[in-house]
Amino acid sequence: MNKKLVNKADGAVDEALSGSVSANAGLQLLEGHRVVVRADIDSLIAQGKVTLLSGGGSGHEPAQSGYVGHGMLSAVVCGDIFASPPPAAIFAALKAIASPAGTLVIVTNYTGDRLNFGIAVERAKAEGMKVAVVIVGDDCALPNTGNSAGRRGLAGTVLVHKLAGAKAELGCGLAEVFDTAFNAAKNAATMSVSLSPCIVPGRDPSFHLEKNEMEFGLGMKFSCCFACFGTYTSTDILHCTRCSWRAWYKKDGGSTS
């Protein structure tokens, strides 16, 4: 049975954001949008610091709204559950945190996110805003070639937020913040493992697993995996993920030990 501690499925995102902001004096909501912003954003801009924006579909908490704050993101745009936020909301967020030093936008490699953030960024640039974009695709379960969209953005995105956020907080310029984020994204590798399916409020489980099965290589939205196996021990799982990391790194020209 699908049991969730929510009032209504279609109101879960807005209530979660409202609760998060109410519980944290360092956050505020941008009126009319699902955008979480640092409460001290005006001070940040006045100091001439680079601002950071990220976002994506809800349902991955604490990503991404949980990473707004000192030394991290300046704002996050939230979409519906597992759905990219609309370009209008992303553009509103870019305007709210526009800094003379520029804004770095960190986007996970999903088609909807890249499309909608791309539209908003181009509009912002047309209006004179200084914006740079880093795409994070750290999923080593998928190749970066062929007809697919390439590697998906997963847990490595958090490290990109943190490293870029630390540089921005120190007062580094947009070029240096971008380089830090780009290099972090390039060298991050994630292999996901799932013991059970995801259940979105008001819907059925996203897939089925037998009691003795687990899946390797799922996306953040529980999109397709590359393999389904019998239940392994934690040591077996670690061995499988390490093999995947090594294979990924060697394909990109690196070496492992």
PDB file of C-alpha atoms in Angstrom:
ATOM      1  CA  MET A   1       0.000   0.000   0.000  1.00  0.00           C
ATOM      2  CA  ASN A   2       1.217   3.507  -0.878  1.00  0.00           C
ATOM      3  CA  LYS A   3       1.400   5.371   2.449  1.00  0.00           C
ATOM      4  CA  LYS A   4       2.753   8.921   2.704  1.00  0.00           C
ATOM      5  CA  LEU A   5       2.699  11.531   5.459  1.00  0.00           C
ATOM      6  CA  VAL A   6       1.242  14.291   3.262  1.00  0.00           C
ATOM      7  CA  ASN A   7      -2.031  16.214   3.169  1.00  0.00           C
ATOM      8  CA  LYS A   8      -2.562  16.204  -0.609  1.00  0.00           C
ATOM      9  CA  ALA A   9      -0.200  14.904  -3.259  1.00  0.00           C
ATOM     10  CA  ASP A  10      -0.537  18.018  -5.418  1.00  0.00           C
ATOM     11  CA  GLY A  11       0.301  20.291  -2.482  1.00  0.00           C
ATOM     12  CA  ALA A  12       3.277  18.363  -1.120  1.00  0.00           C
ATOM     13  CA  VAL A  13       5.965  20.438  -2.837  1.00  0.00           C
ATOM     14  CA  ASP A  14       4.631  23.836  -1.766  1.00  0.00           C
ATOM     15  CA  GLU A  15       4.040  22.700   1.810  1.00  0.00           C
ATOM     16  CA  ALA A  16       7.522  21.169   2.022  1.00  0.00           C
ATOM     17  CA  LEU A  17       9.138  24.387   0.799  1.00  0.00           C
ATOM     18  CA  SER A  18       7.057  26.525   3.134  1.00  0.00           C
ATOM     19  CA  GLY A  19       7.994  24.327   6.075  1.00  0.00           C
ATOM     20  CA  SER A  20      11.673  24.353   5.192  1.00  0.00           C
ATOM     21  CA  VAL A  21      11.781  28.148   4.988  1.00  0.00           C
ATOM     22  CA  SER A  22       9.734  28.570   8.180  1.00  0.00           C
ATOM     23  CA  ALA A  23      12.214  26.392  10.054  1.00  0.00           C
ATOM     24  CA  ASN A  24      15.297  28.214   8.746  1.00  0.00           C
ATOM     25  CA  ALA A  25      15.739  31.940   9.308  1.00  0.00           C
ATOM     26  CA  GLY A  26      18.477  31.994   6.677  1.00  0.00           C
ATOM     27  CA  LEU A  27      16.053  31.182   3.863  1.00  0.00           C
ATOM     28  CA  GLN A  28      13.197  32.937   2.109  1.00  0.00           C
ATOM     29  CA  LEU A  29      10.759  32.110  -0.688  1.00  0.00           C
ATOM     30  CA  LEU A  30      10.550  34.205  -3.834  1.00  0.00           C
ATOM     31  CA  GLU A  31       6.946  35.328  -4.041  1.00  0.00           C
ATOM     32  CA  GLY A  32       4.936  33.622  -6.746  1.00  0.00           C
ATOM     33  CA  HIS A  33       7.558  30.968  -7.468  1.00  0.00           C
ATOM     34  CA  ARG A  34       8.973  27.756  -6.027  1.00  0.00           C
ATOM     35  CA  VAL A  35      12.309  29.438  -5.484  1.00  0.00           C
ATOM     36  CA  VAL A  36      14.281  29.246  -2.222  1.00  0.00           C
ATOM     37  CA  VAL A  37      16.719  32.145  -1.757  1.00  0.00           C
ATOM     38  CA  ARG A  38      19.310  33.044   0.865  1.00  0.00           C
ATOM     39  CA  ALA A  39      17.826  35.604   3.242  1.00  0.00           C
ATOM     40  CA  ASP A  40      21.037  37.657   3.027  1.00  0.00           C
ATOM     41  CA  ILE A  41      21.079  37.751  -0.789  1.00  0.00           C
ATOM     42  CA  ASP A  42      21.084  41.571  -0.917  1.00  0.00           C
ATOM     43  CA  SER A  43      24.195  41.689   1.272  1.00  0.00           C
ATOM     44  CA  LEU A  44      25.862  39.042  -0.892  1.00  0.00           C
ATOM     45  CA  ILE A  45      25.228  41.077  -4.044  1.00  0.00           C
ATOM     46  CA  ALA A  46      26.336  44.321  -2.370  1.00  0.00           C
ATOM     47  CA  GLN A  47      29.652  42.678  -1.488  1.00  0.00           C
ATOM     48  CA  GLY A  48      30.176  41.938  -5.186  1.00  0.00           C
ATOM     49  CA  LYS A  49      30.247  38.177  -4.784  1.00  0.00           C
ATOM     50  CA  VAL A  50      29.373  35.599  -7.422  1.00  0.00           C
ATOM     51  CA  THR A  51      25.958  34.025  -6.835  1.00  0.00           C
ATOM     52  CA  LEU A  52      25.060  30.377  -7.463  1.00  0.00           C
ATOM     53  CA  LEU A  53      21.805  28.939  -8.774  1.00  0.00           C
ATOM     54  CA  SER A  54      20.710  25.329  -9.160  1.00  0.00           C
ATOM     55  CA  GLY A  55      17.473  23.386  -9.119  1.00  0.00           C
ATOM     56  CA  GLY A  56      15.403  20.657 -10.682  1.00  0.00           C
ATOM     57  CA  GLY A  57      12.498  18.428  -9.854  1.00  0.00           C
ATOM     58  CA  SER A  58      11.363  18.005  -6.269  1.00  0.00           C
ATOM     59  CA  GLY A  59      11.342  14.671  -4.487  1.00  0.00           C
ATOM     60  CA  HIS A  60      15.115  14.349  -4.059  1.00  0.00           C
ATOM     61  CA  GLU A  61      15.367  16.185  -0.746  1.00  0.00           C
ATOM     62  CA  PRO A  62      17.563  17.569   0.585  1.00  0.00           C
ATOM     63  CA  ALA A  63      18.549  18.202  -3.046  1.00  0.00           C
ATOM     64  CA  GLN A  64      18.487  20.875  -4.113  1.00  0.00           C
ATOM     65  CA  SER A  65      16.719  23.317  -1.761  1.00  0.00           C
ATOM     66  CA  GLY A  66      18.539  21.892   1.264  1.00  0.00           C
ATOM     67  CA  TYR A  67      21.844  23.201  -0.104  1.00  0.00           C
ATOM     68  CA  VAL A  68      20.975  26.908  -0.029  1.00  0.00           C
ATOM     69  CA  GLY A  69      23.043  28.824   2.502  1.00  0.00           C
ATOM     70  CA  HIS A  70      26.424  30.247   3.480  1.00  0.00           C
ATOM     71  CA  GLY A  71      29.213  28.739   1.375  1.00  0.00           C
ATOM     72  CA  MET A  72      26.726  26.888  -0.809  1.00  0.00           C
ATOM     73  CA  LEU A  73      23.961  27.938  -3.207  1.00  0.00           C
ATOM     74  CA  SER A  74      22.404  31.392  -3.347  1.00  0.00           C
ATOM     75  CA  ALA A  75      19.076  30.107  -4.641  1.00  0.00           C
ATOM     76  CA  VAL A  76      17.333  26.980  -5.908  1.00  0.00           C
ATOM     77  CA  VAL A  77      14.414  26.623  -8.310  1.00  0.00           C
ATOM     78  CA  CYS A  78      12.097  23.693  -7.563  1.00  0.00           C
ATOM     79  CA  GLY A  79       9.861  21.931 -10.043  1.00  0.00           C
ATOM     80  CA  ASP A  80       7.029  19.528  -9.367  1.00  0.00           C
ATOM     81  CA  ILE A  81       7.955  16.044  -8.194  1.00  0.00           C
ATOM     82  CA  PHE A  82      10.466  14.597 -10.679  1.00  0.00           C
ATOM     83  CA  ALA A  83       9.722  17.448 -13.135  1.00  0.00           C
ATOM     84  CA  SER A  84      11.978  20.283 -14.239  1.00  0.00           C
ATOM     85  CA  PRO A  85      11.002  23.798 -13.099  1.00  0.00           C
ATOM     86  CA  PRO A  86       9.604  26.086 -15.825  1.00  0.00           C
ATOM     87  CA  PRO A  87      11.861  28.644 -17.559  1.00  0.00           C
ATOM     88  CA  ALA A  88       9.823  31.547 -16.120  1.00  0.00           C
ATOM     89  CA  ALA A  89      10.618  30.491 -12.540  1.00  0.00           C
ATOM     90  CA  ILE A  90      14.293  29.958 -13.381  1.00  0.00           C
ATOM     91  CA  PHE A  91      14.481  33.409 -14.973  1.00  0.00           C
ATOM     92  CA  ALA A  92      12.789  34.961 -11.919  1.00  0.00           C
ATOM     93  CA  ALA A  93      15.443  33.316  -9.724  1.00  0.00           C
ATOM     94  CA  LEU A  94      18.248  34.615 -11.939  1.00  0.00           C
ATOM     95  CA  LYS A  95      16.859  38.151 -11.646  1.00  0.00           C
ATOM     96  CA  ALA A  96      16.518  37.833  -7.869  1.00  0.00           C
ATOM     97  CA  ILE A  97      20.183  36.894  -7.386  1.00  0.00           C
ATOM     98  CA  ALA A  98      21.733  38.840 -10.286  1.00  0.00           C
ATOM     99  CA  SER A  99      25.149  40.116  -9.182  1.00  0.00           C
ATOM    100  CA  PRO A 100      27.614  42.433 -10.922  1.00  0.00           C
ATOM    101  CA  ALA A 101      30.180  39.677 -10.311  1.00  0.00           C
ATOM    102  CA  GLY A 102      28.016  37.212 -12.216  1.00  0.00           C
ATOM    103  CA  THR A 103      25.982  34.087 -11.532  1.00  0.00           C
ATOM    104  CA  LEU A 104      27.004  30.453 -11.948  1.00  0.00           C
ATOM    105  CA  VAL A 105      24.176  28.058 -12.814  1.00  0.00           C
ATOM    106  CA  ILE A 106      24.731  24.403 -11.896  1.00  0.00           C
ATOM    107  CA  VAL A 107      22.490  22.060 -13.898  1.00  0.00           C
ATOM    108  CA  THR A 108      22.127  18.284 -13.641  1.00  0.00           C
ATOM    109  CA  ASN A 109      22.264  16.478 -16.978  1.00  0.00           C
ATOM    110  CA  TYR A 110      18.608  15.715 -17.609  1.00  0.00           C
ATOM    111  CA  THR A 111      16.898  16.752 -20.838  1.00  0.00           C
ATOM    112  CA  GLY A 112      14.163  18.823 -19.178  1.00  0.00           C
ATOM    113  CA  ASP A 113      16.574  20.614 -16.849  1.00  0.00           C
ATOM    114  CA  ARG A 114      19.033  21.443 -19.619  1.00  0.00           C
ATOM    115  CA  LEU A 115      16.252  22.707 -21.880  1.00  0.00           C
ATOM    116  CA  ASN A 116      14.449  24.873 -19.324  1.00  0.00           C
ATOM    117  CA  PHE A 117      17.559  26.247 -17.625  1.00  0.00           C
ATOM    118  CA  GLY A 118      19.047  26.893 -21.056  1.00  0.00           C
ATOM    119  CA  ILE A 119      16.046  28.951 -22.138  1.00  0.00           C
ATOM    120  CA  ALA A 120      16.149  31.022 -18.937  1.00  0.00           C
ATOM    121  CA  VAL A 121      19.914  31.570 -19.139  1.00  0.00           C
ATOM    122  CA  GLU A 122      19.733  32.788 -22.735  1.00  0.00           C
ATOM    123  CA  ARG A 123      16.970  35.220 -21.767  1.00  0.00           C
ATOM    124  CA  ALA A 124      19.050  36.454 -18.827  1.00  0.00           C
ATOM    125  CA  LYS A 125      22.092  37.008 -21.053  1.00  0.00           C
ATOM    126  CA  ALA A 126      19.926  38.897 -23.559  1.00  0.00           C
ATOM    127  CA  GLU A 127      18.955  41.251 -20.742  1.00  0.00           C
ATOM    128  CA  GLY A 128      22.572  41.905 -19.834  1.00  0.00           C
ATOM    129  CA  MET A 129      23.064  39.501 -16.925  1.00  0.00           C
ATOM    130  CA  LYS A 130      26.456  37.853 -16.525  1.00  0.00           C
ATOM    131  CA  VAL A 131      25.796  34.103 -16.381  1.00  0.00           C
ATOM    132  CA  ALA A 132      27.871  30.928 -16.779  1.00  0.00           C
ATOM    133  CA  VAL A 133      26.608  27.329 -16.764  1.00  0.00           C
ATOM    134  CA  VAL A 134      28.132  24.053 -15.582  1.00  0.00           C
ATOM    135  CA  ILE A 135      26.483  20.732 -16.472  1.00  0.00           C
ATOM    136  CA  VAL A 136      26.965  17.875 -14.007  1.00  0.00           C
ATOM    137  CA  GLY A 137      26.881  14.329 -15.379  1.00  0.00           C
ATOM    138  CA  ASP A 138      28.612  12.100 -12.840  1.00  0.00           C
ATOM    139  CA  ASP A 139      26.636   8.892 -13.466  1.00  0.00           C
ATOM    140  CA  CYS A 140      29.178   6.226 -14.409  1.00  0.00           C
ATOM    141  CA  ALA A 141      26.450   3.646 -15.149  1.00  0.00           C
ATOM    142  CA  LEU A 142      25.846   5.185 -18.581  1.00  0.00           C
ATOM    143  CA  PRO A 143      28.232   6.039 -21.433  1.00  0.00           C
ATOM    144  CA  ASN A 144      28.745   9.635 -22.489  1.00  0.00           C
ATOM    145  CA  THR A 145      28.294   8.789 -26.158  1.00  0.00           C
ATOM    146  CA  GLY A 146      25.670   7.419 -28.513  1.00  0.00           C
ATOM    147  CA  ASN A 147      22.072   8.538 -28.930  1.00  0.00           C
ATOM    148  CA  SER A 148      21.362   9.033 -25.220  1.00  0.00           C
ATOM    149  CA  ALA A 149      21.548  12.340 -23.351  1.00  0.00           C
ATOM    150  CA  GLY A 150      24.709  11.046 -21.703  1.00  0.00           C
ATOM    151  CA  ARG A 151      25.558  10.626 -18.055  1.00  0.00           C
ATOM    152  CA  ARG A 152      22.932  11.818 -15.617  1.00  0.00           C
ATOM    153  CA  GLY A 153      23.598  14.197 -12.749  1.00  0.00           C
ATOM    154  CA  LEU A 154      23.576  12.405  -9.397  1.00  0.00           C
ATOM    155  CA  ALA A 155      25.134  12.747  -5.939  1.00  0.00           C
ATOM    156  CA  GLY A 156      28.325  14.313  -7.275  1.00  0.00           C
ATOM    157  CA  THR A 157      26.303  17.490  -7.820  1.00  0.00           C
ATOM    158  CA  VAL A 158      26.433  18.148  -4.062  1.00  0.00           C
ATOM    159  CA  LEU A 159      30.247  18.293  -4.169  1.00  0.00           C
ATOM    160  CA  VAL A 160      30.073  20.739  -7.064  1.00  0.00           C
ATOM    161  CA  HIS A 161      27.709  22.941  -5.032  1.00  0.00           C
ATOM    162  CA  LYS A 162      30.043  22.893  -2.059  1.00  0.00           C
ATOM    163  CA  LEU A 163      33.302  23.572  -3.894  1.00  0.00           C
ATOM    164  CA  ALA A 164      31.860  26.310  -6.106  1.00  0.00           C
ATOM    165  CA  GLY A 165      29.995  27.789  -3.139  1.00  0.00           C
ATOM    166  CA  ALA A 166      33.172  27.967  -1.062  1.00  0.00           C
ATOM    167  CA  LYS A 167      35.014  29.764  -3.859  1.00  0.00           C
ATOM    168  CA  ALA A 168      32.162  32.238  -4.310  1.00  0.00           C
ATOM    169  CA  GLU A 169      31.992  32.918  -0.568  1.00  0.00           C
ATOM    170  CA  LEU A 170      35.714  33.740  -0.576  1.00  0.00           C
ATOM    171  CA  GLY A 171      35.059  36.406  -3.193  1.00  0.00           C
ATOM    172  CA  CYS A 172      36.620  34.650  -6.180  1.00  0.00           C
ATOM    173  CA  GLY A 173      35.607  35.820  -9.649  1.00  0.00           C
ATOM    174  CA  LEU A 174      33.156  34.043 -11.926  1.00  0.00           C
ATOM    175  CA  ALA A 175      35.895  32.476 -14.064  1.00  0.00           C
ATOM    176  CA  GLU A 176      37.557  30.866 -11.042  1.00  0.00           C
ATOM    177  CA  VAL A 177      34.257  29.700  -9.563  1.00  0.00           C
ATOM    178  CA  PHE A 178      33.311  28.232 -12.952  1.00  0.00           C
ATOM    179  CA  ASP A 179      36.649  26.417 -13.315  1.00  0.00           C
ATOM    180  CA  THR A 180      36.306  24.932  -9.841  1.00  0.00           C
ATOM    181  CA  ALA A 181      32.785  23.689 -10.552  1.00  0.00           C
ATOM    182  CA  PHE A 182      33.698  22.408 -14.023  1.00  0.00           C
ATOM    183  CA  ASN A 183      36.691  20.410 -12.781  1.00  0.00           C
ATOM    184  CA  ALA A 184      34.716  18.993  -9.865  1.00  0.00           C
ATOM    185  CA  ALA A 185      31.933  17.895 -12.218  1.00  0.00           C
ATOM    186  CA  LYS A 186      34.410  16.402 -14.679  1.00  0.00           C
ATOM    187  CA  ASN A 187      36.082  14.263 -12.009  1.00  0.00           C
ATOM    188  CA  ALA A 188      32.999  13.168 -10.040  1.00  0.00           C
ATOM    189  CA  ALA A 189      31.663   9.626 -10.494  1.00  0.00           C
ATOM    190  CA  THR A 190      28.542   8.099  -8.948  1.00  0.00           C
ATOM    191  CA  MET A 191      27.069   4.608  -9.088  1.00  0.00           C
ATOM    192  CA  SER A 192      23.605   4.259  -7.566  1.00  0.00           C
ATOM    193  CA  VAL A 193      22.165   1.161  -5.891  1.00  0.00           C
ATOM    194  CA  SER A 194      18.511   0.633  -5.004  1.00  0.00           C
ATOM    195  CA  LEU A 195      16.901  -1.956  -2.741  1.00  0.00           C
ATOM    196  CA  SER A 196      13.324  -0.863  -3.404  1.00  0.00           C
ATOM    197  CA  PRO A 197      11.321   1.263  -5.863  1.00  0.00           C
ATOM    198  CA  CYS A 198      10.459   4.925  -5.412  1.00  0.00           C
ATOM    199  CA  ILE A 199       6.809   5.761  -4.718  1.00  0.00           C
ATOM    200  CA  VAL A 200       5.719   9.269  -5.714  1.00  0.00           C
ATOM    201  CA  PRO A 201       2.762  10.537  -3.607  1.00  0.00           C
ATOM    202  CA  GLY A 202      -0.500   9.567  -5.265  1.00  0.00           C
ATOM    203  CA  ARG A 203       1.096   7.095  -7.671  1.00  0.00           C
ATOM    204  CA  ASP A 204       2.076   3.442  -7.857  1.00  0.00           C
ATOM    205  CA  PRO A 205       5.671   2.248  -7.356  1.00  0.00           C
ATOM    206  CA  SER A 206       7.930   3.305 -10.235  1.00  0.00           C
ATOM    207  CA  PHE A 207       9.140  -0.259 -10.833  1.00  0.00           C
ATOM    208  CA  HIS A 208       9.016  -3.717  -9.270  1.00  0.00           C
ATOM    209  CA  LEU A 209      11.740  -5.627  -7.481  1.00  0.00           C
ATOM    210  CA  GLU A 210      11.490  -9.106  -6.088  1.00  0.00           C
ATOM    211  CA  LYS A 211      12.454  -9.608  -2.452  1.00  0.00           C
ATOM    212  CA  ASN A 212      15.814 -11.050  -3.498  1.00  0.00           C
ATOM    213  CA  GLU A 213      16.662  -8.359  -6.079  1.00  0.00           C
ATOM    214  CA  MET A 214      18.418  -4.991  -6.169  1.00  0.00           C
ATOM    215  CA  GLU A 215      19.163  -2.596  -9.011  1.00  0.00           C
ATOM    216  CA  PHE A 216      22.380  -0.882 -10.027  1.00  0.00           C
ATOM    217  CA  GLY A 217      22.682   2.335 -12.011  1.00  0.00           C
ATOM    218  CA  LEU A 218      19.401   4.155 -11.452  1.00  0.00           C
ATOM    219  CA  GLY A 219      18.977   7.838 -12.241  1.00  0.00           C
ATOM    220  CA  MET A 220      17.949  10.481  -9.711  1.00  0.00           C
ATOM    221  CA  LYS A 221      14.372  10.247 -10.946  1.00  0.00           C
ATOM    222  CA  PHE A 222      14.583   6.444 -10.692  1.00  0.00           C
ATOM    223  CA  SER A 223      14.994   6.273 -14.452  1.00  0.00           C
ATOM    224  CA  CYS A 224      16.330   3.162 -16.135  1.00  0.00           C
ATOM    225  CA  CYS A 225      19.080   1.115 -14.567  1.00  0.00           C
ATOM    226  CA  PHE A 226      21.715  -0.986 -16.318  1.00  0.00           C
ATOM    227  CA  ALA A 227      21.415  -4.196 -14.305  1.00  0.00           C
ATOM    228  CA  CYS A 228      19.238  -6.087 -11.866  1.00  0.00           C
ATOM    229  CA  PHE A 229      20.893  -8.625  -9.573  1.00  0.00           C
ATOM    230  CA  GLY A 230      20.146 -10.870  -6.667  1.00  0.00           C
ATOM    231  CA  THR A 231      20.709  -9.369  -3.241  1.00  0.00           C
ATOM    232  CA  TYR A 232      24.405  -8.836  -2.465  1.00  0.00           C
ATOM    233  CA  THR A 233      26.294  -8.212   0.723  1.00  0.00           C
ATOM    234  CA  SER A 234      27.613  -4.705   1.359  1.00  0.00           C
ATOM    235  CA  THR A 235      31.113  -5.925   0.450  1.00  0.00           C
ATOM    236  CA  ASP A 236      29.848  -7.253  -2.899  1.00  0.00           C
ATOM    237  CA  ILE A 237      28.091  -3.964  -3.609  1.00  0.00           C
ATOM    238  CA  LEU A 238      31.242  -1.997  -2.853  1.00  0.00           C
ATOM    239  CA  HIS A 239      33.230  -4.228  -5.214  1.00  0.00           C
ATOM    240  CA  CYS A 240      30.699  -3.695  -8.041  1.00  0.00           C
ATOM    241  CA  THR A 241      30.637   0.065  -7.611  1.00  0.00           C
ATOM    242  CA  ARG A 242      34.448   0.297  -7.458  1.00  0.00           C
ATOM    243  CA  CYS A 243      34.727  -1.698 -10.686  1.00  0.00           C
ATOM    244  CA  SER A 244      32.280   0.705 -12.339  1.00  0.00           C
ATOM    245  CA  TRP A 245      34.195   3.761 -11.120  1.00  0.00           C
ATOM    246  CA  ARG A 246      37.474   2.351 -12.415  1.00  0.00           C
ATOM    247  CA  ALA A 247      36.022   1.475 -15.807  1.00  0.00           C
ATOM    248  CA  TRP A 248      34.495   4.968 -16.072  1.00  0.00           C
ATOM    249  CA  TYR A 249      37.728   6.718 -15.155  1.00  0.00           C
ATOM    250  CA  LYS A 250      39.858   4.702 -17.567  1.00  0.00           C
ATOM    251  CA  LYS A 251      37.472   5.513 -20.449  1.00  0.00           C
ATOM    252  CA  ASP A 252      38.025   9.199 -19.665  1.00  0.00           C
ATOM    253  CA  GLY A 253      41.797   8.781 -19.890  1.00  0.00           C
ATOM    254  CA  GLY A 254      42.556   8.581 -16.180  1.00  0.00           C
ATOM    255  CA  SER A 255      44.328   5.949 -14.151  1.00  0.00           C
ATOM    256  CA  THR A 256      43.245   4.213 -10.971  1.00  0.00           C
ATOM    257  CA  SER A 257      44.983   2.376  -8.174  1.00  0.00           C
TER     258      SER A 257
END
